[in-house]
């Protein structure tokens, strides 16, 4: 009897992890649906890489649970790792190998390796087959790492800061390759990034992390729609920021203030009116503005 496929490609529940006195992950819970592009966002040190190491089975949960394709990656690594294409931020490729040697070497580990597809990606990425890994630029190195992560057509692509340190053109090429070759084929992508415009462009879903906690998670469109930017104007200058229901941040001075709110829009407007202000402009903030607002709210 076949076991039904799990509803989620990744399911993390109550995951905590401490290194010395630092709580790197604090009761983290999230779900990644299959066939979606999931962005994990947060500043350096937020816990993104530690979470990814748990998904790969490199760290064992101190509390909570991790399931990838329904399996515990620590107890069942064979059931998990052969179905994941992984690209680390450090891109640890053997420097002494040539590009063509790297492809043949990696192919030996994966029965489903598609050499024709690997060659197609190599040409697409502009990688010379006889070029040594140690002579590649940072962007070419990233493309080589992505190539070997993609060429056996994994069910899930797991990327830790895939665009770190790369110029905008290379970032665009890598993102387009990821979306075209993986997400459009119905497979799953989970990637961490501190580049909000990158996540905004390609993600279906996201989780936002601060200090080891997930503070916001959901479909990208829902996250953006649940936040509003309100521009408030008062008849007389305000000596301090006005109170606004659900406000994550309030900036401005004098008669005009801008609030980024998360919550019921009508409550925020009503409180502003009670304070003597009126809403003169309203729209949806960018993902970057939402992130900055949450960062400010978490630091106060």
mmCIF file of C-alpha atoms in Angstrom:
data_model
loop_
_atom_site.group_PDB
_atom_site.id
_atom_site.type_symbol
_atom_site.label_atom_id
_atom_site.label_comp_id
_atom_site.label_asym_id
_atom_site.label_seq_id
_atom_site.Cartn_x
_atom_site.Cartn_y
_atom_site.Cartn_z
ATOM 1 C CA UNK A 1 0.000 0.000 0.000
ATOM 2 C CA UNK A 2 1.448 3.358 -1.025
ATOM 3 C CA UNK A 3 1.894 5.992 1.661
ATOM 4 C CA UNK A 4 0.067 9.195 0.694
ATOM 5 C CA UNK A 5 2.280 12.188 -0.040
ATOM 6 C CA UNK A 6 2.487 14.676 2.846
ATOM 7 C CA UNK A 7 0.492 17.885 2.524
ATOM 8 C CA UNK A 8 3.634 19.993 3.027
ATOM 9 C CA UNK A 9 7.107 19.661 1.551
ATOM 10 C CA UNK A 10 8.493 21.093 4.813
ATOM 11 C CA UNK A 11 6.842 21.195 8.209
ATOM 12 C CA UNK A 12 8.657 22.650 11.213
ATOM 13 C CA UNK A 13 6.936 22.714 14.602
ATOM 14 C CA UNK A 14 8.182 24.410 17.771
ATOM 15 C CA UNK A 15 11.839 24.174 16.750
ATOM 16 C CA UNK A 16 14.368 25.626 19.189
ATOM 17 C CA UNK A 17 18.156 25.608 19.151
ATOM 18 C CA UNK A 18 20.707 27.236 21.447
ATOM 19 C CA UNK A 19 24.431 27.805 20.880
ATOM 20 C CA UNK A 20 26.102 28.550 24.224
ATOM 21 C CA UNK A 21 23.947 31.335 25.669
ATOM 22 C CA UNK A 22 22.452 32.443 22.337
ATOM 23 C CA UNK A 23 19.008 31.184 21.399
ATOM 24 C CA UNK A 24 19.450 30.837 17.626
ATOM 25 C CA UNK A 25 15.956 29.424 17.007
ATOM 26 C CA UNK A 26 13.075 30.108 19.349
ATOM 27 C CA UNK A 27 9.905 28.034 18.880
ATOM 28 C CA UNK A 28 10.018 28.273 15.084
ATOM 29 C CA UNK A 29 7.056 26.835 13.211
ATOM 30 C CA UNK A 30 6.441 27.042 9.469
ATOM 31 C CA UNK A 31 5.018 25.081 6.554
ATOM 32 C CA UNK A 32 6.229 25.031 2.958
ATOM 33 C CA UNK A 33 3.687 23.823 0.429
ATOM 34 C CA UNK A 34 4.886 21.711 -2.500
ATOM 35 C CA UNK A 35 5.279 23.426 -5.857
ATOM 36 C CA UNK A 36 5.717 26.887 -4.316
ATOM 37 C CA UNK A 37 8.600 29.354 -4.057
ATOM 38 C CA UNK A 38 9.142 30.104 -0.359
ATOM 39 C CA UNK A 39 11.289 33.046 0.748
ATOM 40 C CA UNK A 40 12.898 33.020 4.190
ATOM 41 C CA UNK A 41 13.846 36.603 5.017
ATOM 42 C CA UNK A 42 15.777 38.178 7.844
ATOM 43 C CA UNK A 43 18.936 40.062 8.671
ATOM 44 C CA UNK A 44 22.229 38.260 9.242
ATOM 45 C CA UNK A 45 22.011 36.364 12.518
ATOM 46 C CA UNK A 46 18.216 36.024 12.396
ATOM 47 C CA UNK A 47 18.433 32.205 12.319
ATOM 48 C CA UNK A 48 17.912 31.467 8.619
ATOM 49 C CA UNK A 49 21.040 29.351 8.080
ATOM 50 C CA UNK A 50 20.520 27.488 11.362
ATOM 51 C CA UNK A 51 16.996 26.596 10.232
ATOM 52 C CA UNK A 52 18.278 25.374 6.862
ATOM 53 C CA UNK A 53 20.888 23.180 8.587
ATOM 54 C CA UNK A 54 18.034 21.509 10.483
ATOM 55 C CA UNK A 55 16.193 20.872 7.209
ATOM 56 C CA UNK A 56 19.325 19.149 5.878
ATOM 57 C CA UNK A 57 19.699 17.052 9.024
ATOM 58 C CA UNK A 58 23.023 18.668 9.911
ATOM 59 C CA UNK A 59 21.642 19.791 13.257
ATOM 60 C CA UNK A 60 19.339 17.828 15.544
ATOM 61 C CA UNK A 61 16.441 19.716 17.137
ATOM 62 C CA UNK A 62 16.866 20.397 20.839
ATOM 63 C CA UNK A 63 13.101 20.725 21.010
ATOM 64 C CA UNK A 64 10.356 20.581 18.412
ATOM 65 C CA UNK A 65 10.288 18.640 15.177
ATOM 66 C CA UNK A 66 11.385 18.924 11.539
ATOM 67 C CA UNK A 67 9.854 17.010 8.645
ATOM 68 C CA UNK A 68 10.912 17.196 5.016
ATOM 69 C CA UNK A 69 8.697 15.216 2.594
ATOM 70 C CA UNK A 70 7.213 13.720 5.771
ATOM 71 C CA UNK A 71 10.574 12.372 7.021
ATOM 72 C CA UNK A 72 12.884 13.361 9.850
ATOM 73 C CA UNK A 73 16.090 14.448 8.051
ATOM 74 C CA UNK A 74 18.261 13.346 11.001
ATOM 75 C CA UNK A 75 16.786 9.851 11.283
ATOM 76 C CA UNK A 76 16.056 9.325 7.562
ATOM 77 C CA UNK A 77 18.730 11.245 5.630
ATOM 78 C CA UNK A 78 18.518 8.949 2.599
ATOM 79 C CA UNK A 79 14.785 9.650 2.248
ATOM 80 C CA UNK A 80 15.439 13.403 2.330
ATOM 81 C CA UNK A 81 18.828 14.384 0.937
ATOM 82 C CA UNK A 82 18.504 12.573 -2.393
ATOM 83 C CA UNK A 83 15.445 14.697 -3.129
ATOM 84 C CA UNK A 84 17.017 18.090 -2.306
ATOM 85 C CA UNK A 85 19.281 20.271 -4.424
ATOM 86 C CA UNK A 86 21.284 22.449 -2.042
ATOM 87 C CA UNK A 87 23.334 25.593 -2.676
ATOM 88 C CA UNK A 88 25.128 27.045 0.344
ATOM 89 C CA UNK A 89 26.096 30.683 0.745
ATOM 90 C CA UNK A 90 29.770 29.643 0.800
ATOM 91 C CA UNK A 91 29.469 27.492 -2.362
ATOM 92 C CA UNK A 92 32.154 25.014 -1.283
ATOM 93 C CA UNK A 93 33.206 23.563 -4.643
ATOM 94 C CA UNK A 94 36.523 21.689 -5.149
ATOM 95 C CA UNK A 95 38.825 24.433 -6.431
ATOM 96 C CA UNK A 96 41.200 22.053 -8.215
ATOM 97 C CA UNK A 97 38.540 20.582 -10.498
ATOM 98 C CA UNK A 98 37.535 21.797 -13.942
ATOM 99 C CA UNK A 99 33.879 22.509 -14.657
ATOM 100 C CA UNK A 100 33.466 19.362 -16.787
ATOM 101 C CA UNK A 101 35.185 17.271 -14.096
ATOM 102 C CA UNK A 102 32.835 18.707 -11.477
ATOM 103 C CA UNK A 103 29.833 17.602 -13.547
ATOM 104 C CA UNK A 104 31.121 14.047 -14.016
ATOM 105 C CA UNK A 105 32.148 13.785 -10.355
ATOM 106 C CA UNK A 106 28.771 14.977 -9.057
ATOM 107 C CA UNK A 107 26.834 12.807 -11.529
ATOM 108 C CA UNK A 108 28.299 9.683 -9.902
ATOM 109 C CA UNK A 109 26.325 10.399 -6.714
ATOM 110 C CA UNK A 110 22.912 10.789 -8.351
ATOM 111 C CA UNK A 111 21.291 8.001 -10.383
ATOM 112 C CA UNK A 112 18.818 10.508 -11.872
ATOM 113 C CA UNK A 113 21.505 12.942 -13.012
ATOM 114 C CA UNK A 114 20.586 14.388 -16.421
ATOM 115 C CA UNK A 115 23.859 15.089 -18.256
ATOM 116 C CA UNK A 116 22.108 16.604 -21.267
ATOM 117 C CA UNK A 117 20.297 19.001 -18.951
ATOM 118 C CA UNK A 118 23.559 19.752 -17.112
ATOM 119 C CA UNK A 119 25.191 20.658 -20.422
ATOM 120 C CA UNK A 120 22.242 22.858 -21.334
ATOM 121 C CA UNK A 121 22.603 24.713 -18.023
ATOM 122 C CA UNK A 122 26.388 24.989 -18.456
ATOM 123 C CA UNK A 123 25.932 26.689 -21.810
ATOM 124 C CA UNK A 124 23.118 28.870 -20.468
ATOM 125 C CA UNK A 125 25.339 30.011 -17.584
ATOM 126 C CA UNK A 126 28.305 30.636 -19.887
ATOM 127 C CA UNK A 127 30.663 28.277 -18.031
ATOM 128 C CA UNK A 128 33.668 27.006 -19.982
ATOM 129 C CA UNK A 129 33.981 23.221 -19.520
ATOM 130 C CA UNK A 130 37.774 23.275 -19.070
ATOM 131 C CA UNK A 131 37.834 26.261 -16.701
ATOM 132 C CA UNK A 132 39.169 25.484 -13.218
ATOM 133 C CA UNK A 133 36.795 26.192 -10.365
ATOM 134 C CA UNK A 134 39.488 28.305 -8.670
ATOM 135 C CA UNK A 135 39.611 30.644 -11.685
ATOM 136 C CA UNK A 136 35.859 31.315 -11.746
ATOM 137 C CA UNK A 137 34.475 34.658 -10.678
ATOM 138 C CA UNK A 138 32.133 34.811 -7.681
ATOM 139 C CA UNK A 139 29.139 34.899 -10.017
ATOM 140 C CA UNK A 140 30.411 31.981 -12.125
ATOM 141 C CA UNK A 141 31.081 30.003 -8.948
ATOM 142 C CA UNK A 142 27.497 30.580 -7.860
ATOM 143 C CA UNK A 143 26.236 29.428 -11.259
ATOM 144 C CA UNK A 144 28.374 26.270 -11.073
ATOM 145 C CA UNK A 145 26.940 25.492 -7.645
ATOM 146 C CA UNK A 146 23.412 26.056 -8.876
ATOM 147 C CA UNK A 147 24.062 23.895 -11.934
ATOM 148 C CA UNK A 148 25.016 20.829 -9.892
ATOM 149 C CA UNK A 149 22.072 21.453 -7.556
ATOM 150 C CA UNK A 150 19.651 21.515 -10.493
ATOM 151 C CA UNK A 151 20.999 18.847 -12.849
ATOM 152 C CA UNK A 152 19.471 15.835 -11.112
ATOM 153 C CA UNK A 153 16.080 17.577 -11.077
ATOM 154 C CA UNK A 154 15.476 17.476 -7.317
ATOM 155 C CA UNK A 155 11.988 17.720 -5.869
ATOM 156 C CA UNK A 156 13.082 20.688 -3.781
ATOM 157 C CA UNK A 157 15.775 23.308 -4.260
ATOM 158 C CA UNK A 158 17.173 24.662 -0.982
ATOM 159 C CA UNK A 159 19.214 27.846 -1.362
ATOM 160 C CA UNK A 160 21.013 29.734 1.405
ATOM 161 C CA UNK A 161 21.530 33.363 0.320
ATOM 162 C CA UNK A 162 21.944 32.389 -3.368
ATOM 163 C CA UNK A 163 22.636 35.974 -4.479
ATOM 164 C CA UNK A 164 25.004 36.993 -1.701
ATOM 165 C CA UNK A 165 27.788 39.201 -3.033
ATOM 166 C CA UNK A 166 26.673 38.966 -6.659
ATOM 167 C CA UNK A 167 26.076 41.831 -9.052
ATOM 168 C CA UNK A 168 22.498 42.599 -10.178
ATOM 169 C CA UNK A 169 22.861 40.973 -13.613
ATOM 170 C CA UNK A 170 24.093 37.666 -12.155
ATOM 171 C CA UNK A 171 21.373 37.809 -9.477
ATOM 172 C CA UNK A 172 18.752 38.211 -12.204
ATOM 173 C CA UNK A 173 20.184 35.309 -14.236
ATOM 174 C CA UNK A 174 20.219 33.005 -11.218
ATOM 175 C CA UNK A 175 16.693 33.889 -10.151
ATOM 176 C CA UNK A 176 15.316 33.413 -13.649
ATOM 177 C CA UNK A 177 17.050 30.029 -13.911
ATOM 178 C CA UNK A 178 15.609 28.929 -10.572
ATOM 179 C CA UNK A 179 12.060 29.934 -11.409
ATOM 180 C CA UNK A 180 12.104 28.658 -14.976
ATOM 181 C CA UNK A 181 13.746 25.288 -14.310
ATOM 182 C CA UNK A 182 12.217 24.397 -10.960
ATOM 183 C CA UNK A 183 9.107 26.300 -9.951
ATOM 184 C CA UNK A 184 7.542 26.185 -13.407
ATOM 185 C CA UNK A 185 7.923 22.383 -13.351
ATOM 186 C CA UNK A 186 5.860 22.075 -10.181
ATOM 187 C CA UNK A 187 8.740 21.511 -7.783
ATOM 188 C CA UNK A 188 9.503 23.415 -4.588
ATOM 189 C CA UNK A 189 12.022 26.171 -3.901
ATOM 190 C CA UNK A 190 12.993 27.392 -0.436
ATOM 191 C CA UNK A 191 15.537 30.173 -0.350
ATOM 192 C CA UNK A 192 16.846 32.499 2.315
ATOM 193 C CA UNK A 193 17.719 36.082 1.514
ATOM 194 C CA UNK A 194 18.215 39.491 3.060
ATOM 195 C CA UNK A 195 17.437 41.100 -0.326
ATOM 196 C CA UNK A 196 13.787 42.004 -0.034
ATOM 197 C CA UNK A 197 13.317 43.066 -3.655
ATOM 198 C CA UNK A 198 14.510 39.600 -4.655
ATOM 199 C CA UNK A 199 11.931 37.882 -2.465
ATOM 200 C CA UNK A 200 9.220 40.290 -3.586
ATOM 201 C CA UNK A 201 9.925 39.424 -7.203
ATOM 202 C CA UNK A 202 9.877 35.632 -7.088
ATOM 203 C CA UNK A 203 8.331 34.265 -3.877
ATOM 204 C CA UNK A 204 4.827 32.863 -3.521
ATOM 205 C CA UNK A 205 5.103 32.612 0.264
ATOM 206 C CA UNK A 206 7.444 33.956 2.911
ATOM 207 C CA UNK A 207 8.452 33.808 6.542
ATOM 208 C CA UNK A 208 10.107 36.772 8.221
ATOM 209 C CA UNK A 209 12.592 36.045 11.014
ATOM 210 C CA UNK A 210 14.027 38.225 13.767
ATOM 211 C CA UNK A 211 16.285 36.990 16.568
ATOM 212 C CA UNK A 212 15.458 33.340 15.977
ATOM 213 C CA UNK A 213 11.689 33.821 15.781
ATOM 214 C CA UNK A 214 9.250 33.788 12.884
ATOM 215 C CA UNK A 215 7.258 37.002 13.346
ATOM 216 C CA UNK A 216 5.313 36.939 10.097
ATOM 217 C CA UNK A 217 4.443 34.164 7.644
ATOM 218 C CA UNK A 218 2.003 33.535 4.826
ATOM 219 C CA UNK A 219 1.351 34.035 1.155
ATOM 220 C CA UNK A 220 3.278 37.056 -0.108
ATOM 221 C CA UNK A 221 0.159 38.757 -1.471
ATOM 222 C CA UNK A 222 -1.663 38.265 1.844
ATOM 223 C CA UNK A 223 1.286 39.664 3.817
ATOM 224 C CA UNK A 224 1.415 42.782 1.654
ATOM 225 C CA UNK A 225 -2.365 43.265 1.731
ATOM 226 C CA UNK A 226 -2.430 43.012 5.538
ATOM 227 C CA UNK A 227 -0.168 46.068 5.848
ATOM 228 C CA UNK A 228 -1.051 49.667 4.982
ATOM 229 C CA UNK A 229 0.916 52.897 4.691
ATOM 230 C CA UNK A 230 -1.119 55.814 6.056
ATOM 231 C CA UNK A 231 -0.022 59.431 5.665
ATOM 232 C CA UNK A 232 -1.568 61.518 8.461
ATOM 233 C CA UNK A 233 -1.863 65.309 8.547
ATOM 234 C CA UNK A 234 -2.674 67.409 11.609
ATOM 235 C CA UNK A 235 -3.828 71.010 11.876
ATOM 236 C CA UNK A 236 -1.069 71.811 14.344
ATOM 237 C CA UNK A 237 2.431 70.347 14.778
ATOM 238 C CA UNK A 238 2.599 67.246 16.967
ATOM 239 C CA UNK A 239 5.293 67.232 19.686
ATOM 240 C CA UNK A 240 5.671 63.446 19.379
ATOM 241 C CA UNK A 241 4.540 60.593 17.158
ATOM 242 C CA UNK A 242 0.757 60.096 17.319
ATOM 243 C CA UNK A 243 -0.788 56.859 18.530
ATOM 244 C CA UNK A 244 -2.161 54.701 15.704
ATOM 245 C CA UNK A 245 -3.728 51.270 16.217
ATOM 246 C CA UNK A 246 -1.647 48.471 14.725
ATOM 247 C CA UNK A 247 1.242 50.783 13.833
ATOM 248 C CA UNK A 248 4.603 49.030 13.500
ATOM 249 C CA UNK A 249 6.397 52.288 12.760
ATOM 250 C CA UNK A 250 5.569 55.987 12.666
ATOM 251 C CA UNK A 251 7.936 58.458 11.068
ATOM 252 C CA UNK A 252 7.696 62.164 10.366
ATOM 253 C CA UNK A 253 7.526 65.412 12.281
ATOM 254 C CA UNK A 254 5.313 68.418 12.842
ATOM 255 C CA UNK A 255 2.048 68.212 10.984
ATOM 256 C CA UNK A 256 2.728 65.176 8.787
ATOM 257 C CA UNK A 257 3.437 61.602 9.862
ATOM 258 C CA UNK A 258 3.595 58.258 8.022
ATOM 259 C CA UNK A 259 2.488 55.037 9.707
ATOM 260 C CA UNK A 260 3.105 51.478 8.539
ATOM 261 C CA UNK A 261 0.278 49.449 10.051
ATOM 262 C CA UNK A 262 -0.484 45.783 10.449
ATOM 263 C CA UNK A 263 -4.037 45.171 11.516
ATOM 264 C CA UNK A 264 -7.510 46.475 10.937
ATOM 265 C CA UNK A 265 -7.372 49.545 8.743
ATOM 266 C CA UNK A 266 -10.552 51.112 10.164
ATOM 267 C CA UNK A 267 -9.209 50.989 13.736
ATOM 268 C CA UNK A 268 -6.009 52.745 12.682
ATOM 269 C CA UNK A 269 -7.922 55.483 10.847
ATOM 270 C CA UNK A 270 -10.355 55.963 13.755
ATOM 271 C CA UNK A 271 -7.564 56.390 16.275
ATOM 272 C CA UNK A 272 -5.790 58.889 14.036
ATOM 273 C CA UNK A 273 -9.016 60.897 13.752
ATOM 274 C CA UNK A 274 -9.469 60.888 17.534
ATOM 275 C CA UNK A 275 -5.960 62.308 17.832
ATOM 276 C CA UNK A 276 -6.955 65.196 15.563
ATOM 277 C CA UNK A 277 -5.417 63.964 12.333
ATOM 278 C CA UNK A 278 -6.793 62.918 9.008
ATOM 279 C CA UNK A 279 -5.585 60.394 6.432
ATOM 280 C CA UNK A 280 -4.428 62.272 3.336
ATOM 281 C CA UNK A 281 -2.863 59.315 1.497
ATOM 282 C CA UNK A 282 -3.042 55.549 1.769
ATOM 283 C CA UNK A 283 -1.462 52.671 -0.119
ATOM 284 C CA UNK A 284 0.317 49.339 0.240
ATOM 285 C CA UNK A 285 3.900 49.467 1.522
ATOM 286 C CA UNK A 286 6.681 47.577 -0.222
ATOM 287 C CA UNK A 287 8.020 44.378 1.307
ATOM 288 C CA UNK A 288 11.180 46.297 2.188
ATOM 289 C CA UNK A 289 9.131 48.891 4.103
ATOM 290 C CA UNK A 290 7.237 46.119 5.911
ATOM 291 C CA UNK A 291 10.507 44.462 6.914
ATOM 292 C CA UNK A 292 12.032 47.722 8.183
ATOM 293 C CA UNK A 293 8.853 48.464 10.149
ATOM 294 C CA UNK A 294 8.918 45.037 11.806
ATOM 295 C CA UNK A 295 12.643 45.413 12.527
ATOM 296 C CA UNK A 296 11.955 48.683 14.293
ATOM 297 C CA UNK A 297 9.037 47.189 16.208
ATOM 298 C CA UNK A 298 11.175 44.228 17.375
ATOM 299 C CA UNK A 299 13.992 46.486 18.579
ATOM 300 C CA UNK A 300 11.780 48.623 20.814
#
